[in-house]
Amino acid sequence: MIDCVLFYSAWCRPKQSKALYTTAVIGLWFLMAFRNIDLGGSDAQVYQEWFHTAVPNLLQFEWNPFVFQREIQDEWGFGWLFTLLASITKTIVPTYEFFQVVYVTLSFGILILIIEDMQLKQQEKGLFLFAYLSQQMIWFFCVLLRQNLANLVVWFVLEHKFKKNALIKKALLLYLATLLHTSAYIAIAAIIALWVIRKLPARKIVPGSLLIGVTVFFAGKRLISYILYFMANYVDTRYSMYLNAAGESSNAINFVLRLCFVVLLYLEFTRNREDGSEKNLYIGVIGFLIGSIPQALVVRMTEYFAIANNYAVAKLRKIFKIKENRAIVASIVLIVFFIVFVRFLNVNADFMRNYKFLF
């Protein structure tokens, strides 16, 4: 229902759209922050066990992140910064319920800050959140907690306009993202690649990336094996668990969706050329290329750049200015995302069908 409200808000007048958008955000925050702590499958049980047995109070916390990574992190795999957040909340109120409320509130605060940074119009904010909620938002906000915060930090780096010492601030924030989840190292490598390809003209990089992406999708099994081997040996030994699954095919539906997002981003760039359109086009290209690697693990890697996909949906009103075309496209988008959302709930988030509050 909230997803439909967000979609509907995009086609209302600004004041109505703002009221519906604000109500939807508050509703989402409440449902996620005050959900039963056992909702989240086996991950929820792991997080609770870690919180109660491994998280110290602030007086016992290891403040040196290098010592923490070398001597403590291997046991649970939880990063220094995420453990610090848990330690602060545990010191204040030693219950996992309180930690969950603080965590979700922090996540929503960063997400809203990012959306404001993107300078979207009011109706576009509803479409952005609609696209995000229809795909991975529940999974990351309620299950993959550590990477969710790392994602949001990377999104902030990609979208925020730093006025002074931009490079230093971005580097510091990206390092903090790695202290939340080690997969952020891959995001850093991809961001370096992003800075390189932004020197190339969009008219050449888009068709080239589509050709490379399709080729890698059908013939990239060996590449992902090498990447996972490197990550397991030099970043985090837990990546070795994915080596045996290196030949698995990533979801073809998601691959086609990412391809469509790149096309929408290119249309938005060529037709409107708004502030941010070129940047998000290149972000979408990087996400598409990473997502072309045929391995299930990359679904989590592409989320670092999925903000561009949500941006593409947010700009539907401007990409298709003729009302008749806009109505057709809007209907198609609503149907497609409804199918994606229902499939996601049935395959990855069946725990939400048995929703309960924590009180």
PDB file of N, CA, C and O in Angstrom, residues 270-313:
ATOM      1  N   THR A 270      20.133  13.085 -22.606  1.00  0.00           N
ATOM      2  CA  THR A 270      20.081  13.723 -23.918  1.00  0.00           C
ATOM      3  C   THR A 270      18.907  14.685 -24.071  1.00  0.00           C
ATOM      4  O   THR A 270      19.007  15.679 -24.789  1.00  0.00           O
ATOM      5  N   ARG A 271      17.796  14.407 -23.370  1.00  0.00           N
ATOM      6  CA  ARG A 271      16.611  15.248 -23.536  1.00  0.00           C
ATOM      7  C   ARG A 271      16.566  16.439 -22.591  1.00  0.00           C
ATOM      8  O   ARG A 271      16.020  17.488 -22.922  1.00  0.00           O
ATOM      9  N   ASN A 272      17.128  16.279 -21.401  1.00  0.00           N
ATOM     10  CA  ASN A 272      16.992  17.335 -20.394  1.00  0.00           C
ATOM     11  C   ASN A 272      18.315  17.976 -19.983  1.00  0.00           C
ATOM     12  O   ASN A 272      18.387  19.165 -19.744  1.00  0.00           O
ATOM     13  N   ARG A 273      19.357  17.145 -19.865  1.00  0.00           N
ATOM     14  CA  ARG A 273      20.694  17.624 -19.452  1.00  0.00           C
ATOM     15  C   ARG A 273      20.626  18.471 -18.177  1.00  0.00           C
ATOM     16  O   ARG A 273      21.183  19.569 -18.099  1.00  0.00           O
ATOM     17  N   GLU A 274      19.901  17.970 -17.194  1.00  0.00           N
ATOM     18  CA  GLU A 274      19.818  18.666 -15.919  1.00  0.00           C
ATOM     19  C   GLU A 274      21.075  18.428 -15.097  1.00  0.00           C
ATOM     20  O   GLU A 274      21.868  17.526 -15.367  1.00  0.00           O
ATOM     21  N   ASP A 275      21.225  19.234 -14.068  1.00  0.00           N
ATOM     22  CA  ASP A 275      22.346  19.061 -13.152  1.00  0.00           C
ATOM     23  C   ASP A 275      22.221  17.698 -12.471  1.00  0.00           C
ATOM     24  O   ASP A 275      21.243  17.421 -11.792  1.00  0.00           O
ATOM     25  N   GLY A 276      23.186  16.860 -12.670  1.00  0.00           N
ATOM     26  CA  GLY A 276      23.156  15.525 -12.082  1.00  0.00           C
ATOM     27  C   GLY A 276      22.826  14.430 -13.072  1.00  0.00           C
ATOM     28  O   GLY A 276      23.068  13.251 -12.796  1.00  0.00           O
ATOM     29  N   SER A 277      22.278  14.781 -14.238  1.00  0.00           N
ATOM     30  CA  SER A 277      21.873  13.743 -15.186  1.00  0.00           C
ATOM     31  C   SER A 277      23.070  13.002 -15.774  1.00  0.00           C
ATOM     32  O   SER A 277      23.054  11.775 -15.914  1.00  0.00           O
ATOM     33  N   GLU A 278      24.140  13.738 -16.110  1.00  0.00           N
ATOM     34  CA  GLU A 278      25.323  13.091 -16.668  1.00  0.00           C
ATOM     35  C   GLU A 278      25.998  12.204 -15.620  1.00  0.00           C
ATOM     36  O   GLU A 278      26.381  11.067 -15.898  1.00  0.00           O
ATOM     37  N   LYS A 279      26.134  12.734 -14.407  1.00  0.00           N
ATOM     38  CA  LYS A 279      26.770  11.975 -13.330  1.00  0.00           C
ATOM     39  C   LYS A 279      26.032  10.668 -13.071  1.00  0.00           C
ATOM     40  O   LYS A 279      26.642   9.603 -12.973  1.00  0.00           O
ATOM     41  N   ASN A 280      24.715  10.728 -12.973  1.00  0.00           N
ATOM     42  CA  ASN A 280      23.939   9.520 -12.703  1.00  0.00           C
ATOM     43  C   ASN A 280      23.933   8.561 -13.877  1.00  0.00           C
ATOM     44  O   ASN A 280      23.800   7.351 -13.684  1.00  0.00           O
ATOM     45  N   LEU A 281      24.085   9.081 -15.081  1.00  0.00           N
ATOM     46  CA  LEU A 281      24.216   8.199 -16.243  1.00  0.00           C
ATOM     47  C   LEU A 281      25.456   7.329 -16.108  1.00  0.00           C
ATOM     48  O   LEU A 281      25.399   6.105 -16.295  1.00  0.00           O
ATOM     49  N   TYR A 282      26.581   7.936 -15.752  1.00  0.00           N
ATOM     50  CA  TYR A 282      27.822   7.172 -15.611  1.00  0.00           C
ATOM     51  C   TYR A 282      27.769   6.232 -14.407  1.00  0.00           C
ATOM     52  O   TYR A 282      28.329   5.127 -14.445  1.00  0.00           O
ATOM     53  N   ILE A 283      27.113   6.660 -13.329  1.00  0.00           N
ATOM     54  CA  ILE A 283      26.927   5.768 -12.175  1.00  0.00           C
ATOM     55  C   ILE A 283      26.112   4.546 -12.592  1.00  0.00           C
ATOM     56  O   ILE A 283      26.419   3.411 -12.218  1.00  0.00           O
ATOM     57  N   GLY A 284      25.048   4.783 -13.380  1.00  0.00           N
ATOM     58  CA  GLY A 284      24.223   3.680 -13.875  1.00  0.00           C
ATOM     59  C   GLY A 284      24.999   2.735 -14.764  1.00  0.00           C
ATOM     60  O   GLY A 284      24.796   1.517 -14.719  1.00  0.00           O
ATOM     61  N   VAL A 285      25.906   3.276 -15.565  1.00  0.00           N
ATOM     62  CA  VAL A 285      26.739   2.445 -16.445  1.00  0.00           C
ATOM     63  C   VAL A 285      27.639   1.538 -15.619  1.00  0.00           C
ATOM     64  O   VAL A 285      27.768   0.334 -15.904  1.00  0.00           O
ATOM     65  N   ILE A 286      28.269   2.100 -14.573  1.00  0.00           N
ATOM     66  CA  ILE A 286      29.127   1.289 -13.704  1.00  0.00           C
ATOM     67  C   ILE A 286      28.315   0.187 -13.026  1.00  0.00           C
ATOM     68  O   ILE A 286      28.739  -0.977 -12.963  1.00  0.00           O
ATOM     69  N   GLY A 287      27.127   0.539 -12.527  1.00  0.00           N
ATOM     70  CA  GLY A 287      26.271  -0.468 -11.898  1.00  0.00           C
ATOM     71  C   GLY A 287      25.871  -1.560 -12.873  1.00  0.00           C
ATOM     72  O   GLY A 287      25.824  -2.744 -12.513  1.00  0.00           O
ATOM     73  N   PHE A 288      25.593  -1.185 -14.105  1.00  0.00           N
ATOM     74  CA  PHE A 288      25.222  -2.169 -15.124  1.00  0.00           C
ATOM     75  C   PHE A 288      26.386  -3.109 -15.424  1.00  0.00           C
ATOM     76  O   PHE A 288      26.200  -4.331 -15.532  1.00  0.00           O
ATOM     77  N   LEU A 289      27.584  -2.567 -15.560  1.00  0.00           N
ATOM     78  CA  LEU A 289      28.744  -3.400 -15.878  1.00  0.00           C
ATOM     79  C   LEU A 289      29.056  -4.375 -14.738  1.00  0.00           C
ATOM     80  O   LEU A 289      29.359  -5.546 -14.980  1.00  0.00           O
ATOM     81  N   ILE A 290      28.985  -3.887 -13.490  1.00  0.00           N
ATOM     82  CA  ILE A 290      29.214  -4.781 -12.352  1.00  0.00           C
ATOM     83  C   ILE A 290      28.129  -5.852 -12.298  1.00  0.00           C
ATOM     84  O   ILE A 290      28.411  -7.036 -12.099  1.00  0.00           O
ATOM     85  N   GLY A 291      26.884  -5.449 -12.505  1.00  0.00           N
ATOM     86  CA  GLY A 291      25.778  -6.397 -12.462  1.00  0.00           C
ATOM     87  C   GLY A 291      25.766  -7.389 -13.595  1.00  0.00           C
ATOM     88  O   GLY A 291      25.025  -8.376 -13.557  1.00  0.00           O
ATOM     89  N   SER A 292      26.594  -7.146 -14.613  1.00  0.00           N
ATOM     90  CA  SER A 292      26.669  -8.083 -15.740  1.00  0.00           C
ATOM     91  C   SER A 292      27.483  -9.328 -15.408  1.00  0.00           C
ATOM     92  O   SER A 292      27.387 -10.336 -16.118  1.00  0.00           O
ATOM     93  N   ILE A 293      28.274  -9.252 -14.348  1.00  0.00           N
ATOM     94  CA  ILE A 293      29.082 -10.413 -13.960  1.00  0.00           C
ATOM     95  C   ILE A 293      28.150 -11.512 -13.471  1.00  0.00           C
ATOM     96  O   ILE A 293      27.348 -11.298 -12.568  1.00  0.00           O
ATOM     97  N   PRO A 294      28.224 -12.700 -14.038  1.00  0.00           N
ATOM     98  CA  PRO A 294      27.238 -13.764 -13.763  1.00  0.00           C
ATOM     99  C   PRO A 294      27.465 -14.493 -12.443  1.00  0.00           C
ATOM    100  O   PRO A 294      27.867 -15.653 -12.415  1.00  0.00           O
ATOM    101  N   GLN A 295      27.176 -13.805 -11.332  1.00  0.00           N
ATOM    102  CA  GLN A 295      27.308 -14.421 -10.024  1.00  0.00           C
ATOM    103  C   GLN A 295      26.341 -13.736  -9.071  1.00  0.00           C
ATOM    104  O   GLN A 295      26.174 -12.511  -9.122  1.00  0.00           O
ATOM    105  N   ALA A 296      25.712 -14.527  -8.217  1.00  0.00           N
ATOM    106  CA  ALA A 296      24.676 -13.985  -7.343  1.00  0.00           C
ATOM    107  C   ALA A 296      25.215 -12.920  -6.390  1.00  0.00           C
ATOM    108  O   ALA A 296      24.487 -12.021  -5.983  1.00  0.00           O
ATOM    109  N   LEU A 297      26.497 -12.991  -6.027  1.00  0.00           N
ATOM    110  CA  LEU A 297      27.085 -12.041  -5.090  1.00  0.00           C
ATOM    111  C   LEU A 297      27.024 -10.609  -5.611  1.00  0.00           C
ATOM    112  O   LEU A 297      26.932  -9.658  -4.835  1.00  0.00           O
ATOM    113  N   VAL A 298      27.066 -10.436  -6.941  1.00  0.00           N
ATOM    114  CA  VAL A 298      27.127  -9.084  -7.495  1.00  0.00           C
ATOM    115  C   VAL A 298      25.849  -8.296  -7.242  1.00  0.00           C
ATOM    116  O   VAL A 298      25.834  -7.069  -7.366  1.00  0.00           O
ATOM    117  N   VAL A 299      24.756  -8.971  -6.904  1.00  0.00           N
ATOM    118  CA  VAL A 299      23.524  -8.250  -6.569  1.00  0.00           C
ATOM    119  C   VAL A 299      23.801  -7.291  -5.420  1.00  0.00           C
ATOM    120  O   VAL A 299      23.310  -6.151  -5.406  1.00  0.00           O
ATOM    121  N   ARG A 300      24.602  -7.717  -4.476  1.00  0.00           N
ATOM    122  CA  ARG A 300      24.948  -6.873  -3.337  1.00  0.00           C
ATOM    123  C   ARG A 300      25.936  -5.791  -3.733  1.00  0.00           C
ATOM    124  O   ARG A 300      25.930  -4.697  -3.174  1.00  0.00           O
ATOM    125  N   MET A 301      26.792  -6.065  -4.725  1.00  0.00           N
ATOM    126  CA  MET A 301      27.763  -5.070  -5.163  1.00  0.00           C
ATOM    127  C   MET A 301      27.092  -3.956  -5.969  1.00  0.00           C
ATOM    128  O   MET A 301      27.449  -2.776  -5.851  1.00  0.00           O
ATOM    129  N   THR A 302      26.130  -4.333  -6.811  1.00  0.00           N
ATOM    130  CA  THR A 302      25.465  -3.332  -7.654  1.00  0.00           C
ATOM    131  C   THR A 302      24.649  -2.346  -6.837  1.00  0.00           C
ATOM    132  O   THR A 302      24.376  -1.234  -7.302  1.00  0.00           O
ATOM    133  N   GLU A 303      24.280  -2.719  -5.619  1.00  0.00           N
ATOM    134  CA  GLU A 303      23.466  -1.823  -4.796  1.00  0.00           C
ATOM    135  C   GLU A 303      24.213  -0.529  -4.469  1.00  0.00           C
ATOM    136  O   GLU A 303      23.592   0.507  -4.219  1.00  0.00           O
ATOM    137  N   TYR A 304      25.546  -0.577  -4.494  1.00  0.00           N
ATOM    138  CA  TYR A 304      26.311   0.633  -4.252  1.00  0.00           C
ATOM    139  C   TYR A 304      26.060   1.688  -5.327  1.00  0.00           C
ATOM    140  O   TYR A 304      26.306   2.877  -5.107  1.00  0.00           O
ATOM    141  N   PHE A 305      25.592   1.251  -6.489  1.00  0.00           N
ATOM    142  CA  PHE A 305      25.368   2.177  -7.598  1.00  0.00           C
ATOM    143  C   PHE A 305      23.911   2.181  -8.069  1.00  0.00           C
ATOM    144  O   PHE A 305      23.583   2.797  -9.074  1.00  0.00           O
ATOM    145  N   ALA A 306      23.036   1.507  -7.310  1.00  0.00           N
ATOM    146  CA  ALA A 306      21.623   1.425  -7.681  1.00  0.00           C
ATOM    147  C   ALA A 306      20.898   2.753  -7.519  1.00  0.00           C
ATOM    148  O   ALA A 306      19.772   2.900  -7.994  1.00  0.00           O
ATOM    149  N   ILE A 307      21.537   3.709  -6.889  1.00  0.00           N
ATOM    150  CA  ILE A 307      20.906   5.020  -6.744  1.00  0.00           C
ATOM    151  C   ILE A 307      20.597   5.627  -8.101  1.00  0.00           C
ATOM    152  O   ILE A 307      19.599   6.335  -8.270  1.00  0.00           O
ATOM    153  N   ALA A 308      21.419   5.341  -9.098  1.00  0.00           N
ATOM    154  CA  ALA A 308      21.176   5.865 -10.447  1.00  0.00           C
ATOM    155  C   ALA A 308      19.923   5.239 -11.058  1.00  0.00           C
ATOM    156  O   ALA A 308      19.201   5.904 -11.808  1.00  0.00           O
ATOM    157  N   ASN A 309      19.662   3.967 -10.752  1.00  0.00           N
ATOM    158  CA  ASN A 309      18.458   3.314 -11.252  1.00  0.00           C
ATOM    159  C   ASN A 309      17.206   3.994 -10.698  1.00  0.00           C
ATOM    160  O   ASN A 309      16.234   4.228 -11.419  1.00  0.00           O
ATOM    161  N   ASN A 310      17.240   4.295  -9.406  1.00  0.00           N
ATOM    162  CA  ASN A 310      16.107   4.981  -8.782  1.00  0.00           C
ATOM    163  C   ASN A 310      15.955   6.402  -9.334  1.00  0.00           C
ATOM    164  O   ASN A 310      14.841   6.899  -9.491  1.00  0.00           O
ATOM    165  N   TYR A 311      17.078   7.032  -9.635  1.00  0.00           N
ATOM    166  CA  TYR A 311      17.061   8.362 -10.244  1.00  0.00           C
ATOM    167  C   TYR A 311      16.389   8.317 -11.612  1.00  0.00           C
ATOM    168  O   TYR A 311      15.618   9.228 -11.970  1.00  0.00           O
ATOM    169  N   ALA A 312      16.664   7.263 -12.381  1.00  0.00           N
ATOM    170  CA  ALA A 312      16.064   7.120 -13.713  1.00  0.00           C
ATOM    171  C   ALA A 312      14.543   7.064 -13.621  1.00  0.00           C
ATOM    172  O   ALA A 312      13.830   7.690 -14.410  1.00  0.00           O
ATOM    173  N   VAL A 313      14.031   6.304 -12.647  1.00  0.00           N
ATOM    174  CA  VAL A 313      12.579   6.205 -12.458  1.00  0.00           C
ATOM    175  C   VAL A 313      12.020   7.538 -11.987  1.00  0.00           C
ATOM    176  O   VAL A 313      10.934   7.960 -12.409  1.00  0.00           O
TER     177      VAL A 313
END
